[in-house]
């Protein structure tokens, strides 16, 4: 589910922002492994500072390579950001999909919010700041990056809309405006929890899952 592979089929176009290249990496590190290192460092930098203020030099320093090496792998700062968007959106959407459609074990009704949160915490435990790459307010309006981020957020919002509508329907509420309002409450809550988690790095994904279980129980029984 985690899209980290960078290989391309013969005669296929490389992914956005990436140049063609063989398996060789730098300093004996395989290319795929080096790209994963760069993506991890870039997700941290972009998530912390936003595209506008993120430093390619800082990303290179985190990895232990030169700035020209970043450009050799991803062409440009924008190319690297697009690769980060694709990477984290794939991971987030896969986590939500798995929580919502887990076959016979899929959570029902009021257990779904907790299952989705647990899936997100687990998927993002090693790169929590990456959540805010998807919700970067520094992206220029109308830019390719902004449009790409909006496309991924739209997919996530679609899943949220489906889940909140199903939750309300289970309580006999088919009002589409109620469902839309609840979707906005839910997405805002998720982002707030992600921000709070970042501020508490001592808490693991398991800790957050248990905490959210307590909070959701308190809300339901209030």
mmCIF file of N, CA and C in Angstrom, residues 10-118:
data_model
loop_
_atom_site.group_PDB
_atom_site.id
_atom_site.type_symbol
_atom_site.label_atom_id
_atom_site.label_comp_id
_atom_site.label_asym_id
_atom_site.label_seq_id
_atom_site.Cartn_x
_atom_site.Cartn_y
_atom_site.Cartn_z
ATOM 1 N N UNK A 10 9.553 -0.117 -19.276
ATOM 2 C CA UNK A 10 10.249 0.339 -20.469
ATOM 3 C C UNK A 10 9.364 1.255 -21.290
ATOM 4 N N UNK A 11 9.931 2.380 -21.743
ATOM 5 C CA UNK A 11 9.253 3.364 -22.573
ATOM 6 C C UNK A 11 8.137 4.106 -21.852
ATOM 7 N N UNK A 12 7.984 3.871 -20.539
ATOM 8 C CA UNK A 12 6.968 4.609 -19.792
ATOM 9 C C UNK A 12 7.551 5.920 -19.320
ATOM 10 N N UNK A 13 6.658 6.899 -19.095
ATOM 11 C CA UNK A 13 7.110 8.181 -18.573
ATOM 12 C C UNK A 13 7.419 8.035 -17.107
ATOM 13 N N UNK A 14 8.484 8.666 -16.615
ATOM 14 C CA UNK A 14 8.772 8.589 -15.188
ATOM 15 C C UNK A 14 7.726 9.338 -14.397
ATOM 16 N N UNK A 15 7.549 9.024 -13.101
ATOM 17 C CA UNK A 15 6.596 9.741 -12.271
ATOM 18 C C UNK A 15 6.907 11.230 -12.261
ATOM 19 N N UNK A 16 5.891 12.106 -11.973
ATOM 20 C CA UNK A 16 6.109 13.550 -11.966
ATOM 21 C C UNK A 16 7.289 13.923 -11.083
ATOM 22 N N UNK A 17 8.145 14.778 -11.618
ATOM 23 C CA UNK A 17 9.245 15.293 -10.830
ATOM 24 C C UNK A 17 10.432 14.382 -10.735
ATOM 25 N N UNK A 18 10.413 13.226 -11.404
ATOM 26 C CA UNK A 18 11.530 12.292 -11.296
ATOM 27 C C UNK A 18 12.146 12.044 -12.665
ATOM 28 N N UNK A 19 13.431 11.930 -12.705
ATOM 29 C CA UNK A 19 14.125 11.625 -13.940
ATOM 30 C C UNK A 19 14.272 10.117 -14.088
ATOM 31 N N UNK A 20 14.490 9.706 -15.309
ATOM 32 C CA UNK A 20 14.808 8.301 -15.533
ATOM 33 C C UNK A 20 16.146 7.984 -14.884
ATOM 34 N N UNK A 21 16.301 6.773 -14.488
ATOM 35 C CA UNK A 21 17.591 6.386 -13.929
ATOM 36 C C UNK A 21 17.610 4.897 -13.668
ATOM 37 N N UNK A 22 18.784 4.349 -13.578
ATOM 38 C CA UNK A 22 18.909 2.933 -13.305
ATOM 39 C C UNK A 22 18.811 2.659 -11.831
ATOM 40 N N UNK A 23 19.275 1.481 -11.449
ATOM 41 C CA UNK A 23 19.168 1.079 -10.047
ATOM 42 C C UNK A 23 20.276 1.673 -9.195
ATOM 43 N N UNK A 24 21.312 2.214 -9.839
ATOM 44 C CA UNK A 24 22.429 2.740 -9.062
ATOM 45 C C UNK A 24 22.026 3.989 -8.299
ATOM 46 N N UNK A 25 22.439 4.092 -7.058
ATOM 47 C CA UNK A 25 22.164 5.259 -6.254
ATOM 48 C C UNK A 25 23.417 6.079 -6.059
ATOM 49 N N UNK A 26 23.667 6.546 -4.847
ATOM 50 C CA UNK A 26 24.841 7.350 -4.533
ATOM 51 C C UNK A 26 25.576 6.724 -3.369
ATOM 52 N N UNK A 27 26.899 6.768 -3.428
ATOM 53 C CA UNK A 27 27.746 6.242 -2.356
ATOM 54 C C UNK A 27 27.370 4.810 -1.992
ATOM 55 N N UNK A 28 27.044 4.009 -3.019
ATOM 56 C CA UNK A 28 26.735 2.612 -2.774
ATOM 57 C C UNK A 28 25.329 2.341 -2.292
ATOM 58 N N UNK A 29 24.502 3.390 -2.129
ATOM 59 C CA UNK A 29 23.123 3.207 -1.689
ATOM 60 C C UNK A 29 22.253 2.971 -2.925
ATOM 61 N N UNK A 30 21.469 1.895 -2.965
ATOM 62 C CA UNK A 30 20.599 1.651 -4.121
ATOM 63 C C UNK A 30 19.667 2.835 -4.365
ATOM 64 N N UNK A 31 19.352 3.077 -5.623
ATOM 65 C CA UNK A 31 18.559 4.242 -5.988
ATOM 66 C C UNK A 31 17.214 4.283 -5.252
ATOM 67 N N UNK A 32 16.508 3.160 -5.210
ATOM 68 C CA UNK A 32 15.204 3.140 -4.551
ATOM 69 C C UNK A 32 15.329 3.497 -3.072
ATOM 70 N N UNK A 33 16.369 2.998 -2.425
ATOM 71 C CA UNK A 33 16.575 3.302 -1.012
ATOM 72 C C UNK A 33 16.913 4.772 -0.819
ATOM 73 N N UNK A 34 17.742 5.332 -1.723
ATOM 74 C CA UNK A 34 18.085 6.745 -1.607
ATOM 75 C C UNK A 34 16.856 7.625 -1.825
ATOM 76 N N UNK A 35 16.022 7.264 -2.782
ATOM 77 C CA UNK A 35 14.803 8.049 -3.010
ATOM 78 C C UNK A 35 13.893 8.006 -1.790
ATOM 79 N N UNK A 36 13.795 6.850 -1.154
ATOM 80 C CA UNK A 36 12.995 6.740 0.065
ATOM 81 C C UNK A 36 13.551 7.638 1.161
ATOM 82 N N UNK A 37 14.862 7.696 1.289
ATOM 83 C CA UNK A 37 15.491 8.577 2.276
ATOM 84 C C UNK A 37 15.180 10.038 1.973
ATOM 85 N N UNK A 38 15.275 10.399 0.704
ATOM 86 C CA UNK A 38 15.001 11.786 0.319
ATOM 87 C C UNK A 38 13.539 12.141 0.582
ATOM 88 N N UNK A 39 12.632 11.243 0.221
ATOM 89 C CA UNK A 39 11.208 11.498 0.451
ATOM 90 C C UNK A 39 10.910 11.658 1.940
ATOM 91 N N UNK A 40 11.484 10.805 2.766
ATOM 92 C CA UNK A 40 11.247 10.896 4.210
ATOM 93 C C UNK A 40 11.721 12.250 4.746
ATOM 94 N N UNK A 41 12.910 12.683 4.323
ATOM 95 C CA UNK A 41 13.445 13.964 4.776
ATOM 96 C C UNK A 41 12.617 15.121 4.241
ATOM 97 N N UNK A 42 12.188 15.027 2.987
ATOM 98 C CA UNK A 42 11.406 16.101 2.385
ATOM 99 C C UNK A 42 10.020 16.207 3.019
ATOM 100 N N UNK A 43 9.391 15.073 3.309
ATOM 101 C CA UNK A 43 8.092 15.101 3.972
ATOM 102 C C UNK A 43 8.181 15.795 5.320
ATOM 103 N N UNK A 44 9.256 15.552 6.041
ATOM 104 C CA UNK A 44 9.469 16.214 7.341
ATOM 105 C C UNK A 44 9.642 17.713 7.149
ATOM 106 N N UNK A 45 10.500 18.095 6.207
ATOM 107 C CA UNK A 45 10.784 19.515 5.979
ATOM 108 C C UNK A 45 9.560 20.254 5.446
ATOM 109 N N UNK A 46 8.911 19.712 4.442
ATOM 110 C CA UNK A 46 7.725 20.358 3.877
ATOM 111 C C UNK A 46 6.580 20.379 4.887
ATOM 112 N N UNK A 47 6.417 19.308 5.648
ATOM 113 C CA UNK A 47 5.352 19.264 6.641
ATOM 114 C C UNK A 47 5.550 20.270 7.751
ATOM 115 N N UNK A 48 6.793 20.483 8.144
ATOM 116 C CA UNK A 48 7.091 21.438 9.212
ATOM 117 C C UNK A 48 6.989 22.887 8.759
ATOM 118 N N UNK A 49 7.465 23.174 7.541
ATOM 119 C CA UNK A 49 7.651 24.563 7.122
ATOM 120 C C UNK A 49 6.793 24.997 5.943
ATOM 121 N N UNK A 50 6.138 24.043 5.271
ATOM 122 C CA UNK A 50 5.388 24.402 4.077
ATOM 123 C C UNK A 50 6.323 24.537 2.887
ATOM 124 N N UNK A 51 5.755 24.426 1.704
ATOM 125 C CA UNK A 51 6.564 24.483 0.485
ATOM 126 C C UNK A 51 7.327 25.792 0.377
ATOM 127 N N UNK A 52 6.668 26.891 0.700
ATOM 128 C CA UNK A 52 7.279 28.209 0.489
ATOM 129 C C UNK A 52 8.541 28.406 1.319
ATOM 130 N N UNK A 53 8.560 27.902 2.537
ATOM 131 C CA UNK A 53 9.688 28.149 3.436
ATOM 132 C C UNK A 53 10.634 26.966 3.569
ATOM 133 N N UNK A 54 10.271 25.827 3.009
ATOM 134 C CA UNK A 54 11.125 24.643 3.118
ATOM 135 C C UNK A 54 12.435 24.863 2.374
ATOM 136 N N UNK A 55 13.487 24.281 2.899
ATOM 137 C CA UNK A 55 14.830 24.463 2.350
ATOM 138 C C UNK A 55 15.337 23.175 1.717
ATOM 139 N N UNK A 56 15.709 23.262 0.460
ATOM 140 C CA UNK A 56 16.314 22.104 -0.197
ATOM 141 C C UNK A 56 17.649 21.749 0.458
ATOM 142 N N UNK A 57 18.367 22.769 0.930
ATOM 143 C CA UNK A 57 19.637 22.507 1.617
ATOM 144 C C UNK A 57 19.397 21.713 2.893
ATOM 145 N N UNK A 58 18.310 22.051 3.613
ATOM 146 C CA UNK A 58 17.996 21.323 4.842
ATOM 147 C C UNK A 58 17.630 19.875 4.532
ATOM 148 N N UNK A 59 16.883 19.664 3.445
ATOM 149 C CA UNK A 59 16.517 18.305 3.060
ATOM 150 C C UNK A 59 17.764 17.503 2.717
ATOM 151 N N UNK A 60 18.648 18.118 1.928
ATOM 152 C CA UNK A 60 19.890 17.438 1.560
ATOM 153 C C UNK A 60 20.712 17.112 2.799
ATOM 154 N N UNK A 61 20.743 18.049 3.757
ATOM 155 C CA UNK A 61 21.497 17.822 4.990
ATOM 156 C C UNK A 61 20.938 16.677 5.800
ATOM 157 N N UNK A 62 19.613 16.540 5.833
ATOM 158 C CA UNK A 62 18.995 15.446 6.583
ATOM 159 C C UNK A 62 19.404 14.092 6.002
ATOM 160 N N UNK A 63 19.536 14.052 4.666
ATOM 161 C CA UNK A 63 19.851 12.798 3.996
ATOM 162 C C UNK A 63 21.350 12.529 3.975
ATOM 163 N N UNK A 64 22.126 13.612 3.975
ATOM 164 C CA UNK A 64 23.573 13.462 3.861
ATOM 165 C C UNK A 64 24.039 13.440 2.420
ATOM 166 N N UNK A 65 23.294 14.170 1.544
ATOM 167 C CA UNK A 65 23.683 14.290 0.142
ATOM 168 C C UNK A 65 23.770 15.779 -0.192
ATOM 169 N N UNK A 66 24.155 16.087 -1.413
ATOM 170 C CA UNK A 66 24.248 17.472 -1.849
ATOM 171 C C UNK A 66 22.932 17.927 -2.471
ATOM 172 N N UNK A 67 22.727 19.248 -2.546
ATOM 173 C CA UNK A 67 21.541 19.781 -3.225
ATOM 174 C C UNK A 67 21.472 19.329 -4.677
ATOM 175 N N UNK A 68 22.584 19.368 -5.428
ATOM 176 C CA UNK A 68 22.508 18.885 -6.809
ATOM 177 C C UNK A 68 21.991 17.451 -6.909
ATOM 178 N N UNK A 69 22.272 16.642 -5.899
ATOM 179 C CA UNK A 69 21.768 15.271 -5.925
ATOM 180 C C UNK A 69 20.244 15.244 -5.842
ATOM 181 N N UNK A 70 19.656 16.133 -5.053
ATOM 182 C CA UNK A 70 18.198 16.206 -4.985
ATOM 183 C C UNK A 70 17.613 16.527 -6.353
ATOM 184 N N UNK A 71 18.237 17.494 -7.034
ATOM 185 C CA UNK A 71 17.747 17.875 -8.357
ATOM 186 C C UNK A 71 17.965 16.759 -9.376
ATOM 187 N N UNK A 72 19.027 15.993 -9.204
ATOM 188 C CA UNK A 72 19.276 14.866 -10.106
ATOM 189 C C UNK A 72 18.185 13.810 -9.969
ATOM 190 N N UNK A 73 17.654 13.672 -8.770
ATOM 191 C CA UNK A 73 16.616 12.671 -8.526
ATOM 192 C C UNK A 73 15.217 13.191 -8.845
ATOM 193 N N UNK A 74 14.941 14.474 -8.535
ATOM 194 C CA UNK A 74 13.571 14.980 -8.622
ATOM 195 C C UNK A 74 13.408 16.240 -9.470
ATOM 196 N N UNK A 75 14.446 16.648 -10.173
ATOM 197 C CA UNK A 75 14.402 17.769 -11.119
ATOM 198 C C UNK A 75 14.323 19.151 -10.473
ATOM 199 N N UNK A 76 13.445 19.317 -9.457
ATOM 200 C CA UNK A 76 13.213 20.647 -8.890
ATOM 201 C C UNK A 76 12.574 20.508 -7.512
ATOM 202 N N UNK A 77 12.486 21.625 -6.821
ATOM 203 C CA UNK A 77 11.794 21.639 -5.531
ATOM 204 C C UNK A 77 10.333 21.251 -5.720
ATOM 205 N N UNK A 78 9.712 21.774 -6.784
ATOM 206 C CA UNK A 78 8.319 21.436 -7.060
ATOM 207 C C UNK A 78 8.179 19.950 -7.389
ATOM 208 N N UNK A 79 9.138 19.406 -8.136
ATOM 209 C CA UNK A 79 9.090 17.994 -8.462
ATOM 210 C C UNK A 79 9.175 17.122 -7.230
ATOM 211 N N UNK A 80 10.028 17.526 -6.296
ATOM 212 C CA UNK A 80 10.150 16.777 -5.047
ATOM 213 C C UNK A 80 8.869 16.888 -4.233
ATOM 214 N N UNK A 81 8.268 18.078 -4.232
ATOM 215 C CA UNK A 81 7.025 18.249 -3.484
ATOM 216 C C UNK A 81 5.907 17.391 -4.079
ATOM 217 N N UNK A 82 5.822 17.347 -5.414
ATOM 218 C CA UNK A 82 4.808 16.514 -6.049
ATOM 219 C C UNK A 82 4.996 15.039 -5.694
ATOM 220 N N UNK A 83 6.252 14.600 -5.668
ATOM 221 C CA UNK A 83 6.528 13.216 -5.285
ATOM 222 C C UNK A 83 6.091 12.965 -3.842
ATOM 223 N N UNK A 84 6.313 13.943 -2.967
ATOM 224 C CA UNK A 84 5.880 13.815 -1.576
ATOM 225 C C UNK A 84 4.357 13.735 -1.484
ATOM 226 N N UNK A 85 3.673 14.566 -2.254
ATOM 227 C CA UNK A 85 2.210 14.541 -2.267
ATOM 228 C C UNK A 85 1.691 13.165 -2.673
ATOM 229 N N UNK A 86 2.234 12.629 -3.762
ATOM 230 C CA UNK A 86 1.789 11.320 -4.236
ATOM 231 C C UNK A 86 2.054 10.245 -3.186
ATOM 232 N N UNK A 87 3.215 10.325 -2.563
ATOM 233 C CA UNK A 87 3.614 9.326 -1.570
ATOM 234 C C UNK A 87 2.667 9.335 -0.378
ATOM 235 N N UNK A 88 2.436 10.508 0.198
ATOM 236 C CA UNK A 88 1.645 10.554 1.429
ATOM 237 C C UNK A 88 0.167 10.356 1.149
ATOM 238 N N UNK A 89 -0.316 10.850 -0.005
ATOM 239 C CA UNK A 89 -1.726 10.636 -0.339
ATOM 240 C C UNK A 89 -2.017 9.149 -0.517
ATOM 241 N N UNK A 90 -1.114 8.449 -1.164
ATOM 242 C CA UNK A 90 -1.284 7.003 -1.343
ATOM 243 C C UNK A 90 -1.355 6.301 0.004
ATOM 244 N N UNK A 91 -0.469 6.694 0.909
ATOM 245 C CA UNK A 91 -0.428 6.051 2.226
ATOM 246 C C UNK A 91 -1.695 6.356 3.031
ATOM 247 N N UNK A 92 -2.127 7.608 3.007
ATOM 248 C CA UNK A 92 -3.304 8.016 3.782
ATOM 249 C C UNK A 92 -4.571 7.360 3.229
ATOM 250 N N UNK A 93 -4.754 7.411 1.926
ATOM 251 C CA UNK A 93 -5.963 6.845 1.323
ATOM 252 C C UNK A 93 -6.018 5.336 1.525
ATOM 253 N N UNK A 94 -4.871 4.675 1.426
ATOM 254 C CA UNK A 94 -4.845 3.228 1.665
ATOM 255 C C UNK A 94 -5.251 2.906 3.100
ATOM 256 N N UNK A 95 -4.793 3.720 4.059
ATOM 257 C CA UNK A 95 -5.139 3.484 5.463
ATOM 258 C C UNK A 95 -6.635 3.656 5.696
ATOM 259 N N UNK A 96 -7.217 4.699 5.082
ATOM 260 C CA UNK A 96 -8.654 4.932 5.259
ATOM 261 C C UNK A 96 -9.456 3.832 4.568
ATOM 262 N N UNK A 97 -9.056 3.497 3.347
ATOM 263 C CA UNK A 97 -9.746 2.423 2.614
ATOM 264 C C UNK A 97 -9.746 1.124 3.417
ATOM 265 N N UNK A 98 -8.605 0.792 3.971
ATOM 266 C CA UNK A 98 -8.492 -0.462 4.726
ATOM 267 C C UNK A 98 -9.396 -0.444 5.951
ATOM 268 N N UNK A 99 -9.470 0.717 6.619
ATOM 269 C CA UNK A 99 -10.324 0.821 7.808
ATOM 270 C C UNK A 99 -11.802 0.728 7.447
ATOM 271 N N UNK A 100 -12.165 1.290 6.290
ATOM 272 C CA UNK A 100 -13.578 1.350 5.906
ATOM 273 C C UNK A 100 -14.062 0.091 5.205
ATOM 274 N N UNK A 101 -13.162 -0.633 4.571
ATOM 275 C CA UNK A 101 -13.584 -1.771 3.752
ATOM 276 C C UNK A 101 -12.760 -3.001 4.071
ATOM 277 N N UNK A 102 -12.689 -3.343 5.323
ATOM 278 C CA UNK A 102 -11.877 -4.479 5.735
ATOM 279 C C UNK A 102 -12.576 -5.806 5.642
ATOM 280 N N UNK A 103 -13.508 -5.935 4.707
ATOM 281 C CA UNK A 103 -14.206 -7.216 4.534
ATOM 282 C C UNK A 103 -15.089 -7.533 5.731
ATOM 283 N N UNK A 104 -15.161 -8.805 6.126
ATOM 284 C CA UNK A 104 -16.017 -9.201 7.248
ATOM 285 C C UNK A 104 -15.633 -8.519 8.557
ATOM 286 N N UNK A 105 -14.362 -8.125 8.645
ATOM 287 C CA UNK A 105 -13.904 -7.498 9.882
ATOM 288 C C UNK A 105 -14.084 -5.985 9.867
ATOM 289 N N UNK A 106 -14.705 -5.451 8.816
ATOM 290 C CA UNK A 106 -14.870 -4.000 8.709
ATOM 291 C C UNK A 106 -15.672 -3.474 9.895
ATOM 292 N N UNK A 107 -15.250 -2.362 10.487
ATOM 293 C CA UNK A 107 -15.973 -1.814 11.627
ATOM 294 C C UNK A 107 -17.331 -1.275 11.203
ATOM 295 N N UNK A 108 -18.281 -1.388 12.062
ATOM 296 C CA UNK A 108 -19.628 -0.932 11.745
ATOM 297 C C UNK A 108 -20.009 0.251 12.614
ATOM 298 N N UNK A 109 -20.831 1.129 12.032
ATOM 299 C CA UNK A 109 -21.437 2.205 12.788
ATOM 300 C C UNK A 109 -20.452 3.050 13.561
ATOM 301 N N UNK A 110 -20.678 3.116 14.864
ATOM 302 C CA UNK A 110 -19.929 4.034 15.708
ATOM 303 C C UNK A 110 -18.474 3.619 15.910
ATOM 304 N N UNK A 111 -18.105 2.416 15.508
ATOM 305 C CA UNK A 111 -16.715 1.995 15.638
ATOM 306 C C UNK A 111 -15.846 2.486 14.474
ATOM 307 N N UNK A 112 -16.496 2.953 13.396
ATOM 308 C CA UNK A 112 -15.741 3.357 12.210
ATOM 309 C C UNK A 112 -14.802 4.542 12.463
ATOM 310 N N UNK A 113 -15.238 5.607 13.142
ATOM 311 C CA UNK A 113 -14.313 6.726 13.371
ATOM 312 C C UNK A 113 -13.027 6.292 14.074
ATOM 313 N N UNK A 114 -13.151 5.447 15.078
ATOM 314 C CA UNK A 114 -11.964 4.996 15.793
ATOM 315 C C UNK A 114 -11.074 4.140 14.901
ATOM 316 N N UNK A 115 -11.679 3.300 14.071
ATOM 317 C CA UNK A 115 -10.895 2.466 13.168
ATOM 318 C C UNK A 115 -10.112 3.312 12.173
ATOM 319 N N UNK A 116 -10.746 4.363 11.650
ATOM 320 C CA UNK A 116 -10.067 5.243 10.700
ATOM 321 C C UNK A 116 -8.926 5.990 11.383
ATOM 322 N N UNK A 117 -9.169 6.516 12.565
ATOM 323 C CA UNK A 117 -8.115 7.229 13.290
ATOM 324 C C UNK A 117 -6.938 6.299 13.593
ATOM 325 N N UNK A 118 -7.240 5.100 14.024
ATOM 326 C CA UNK A 118 -6.174 4.133 14.315
ATOM 327 C C UNK A 118 -5.358 3.842 13.065
#
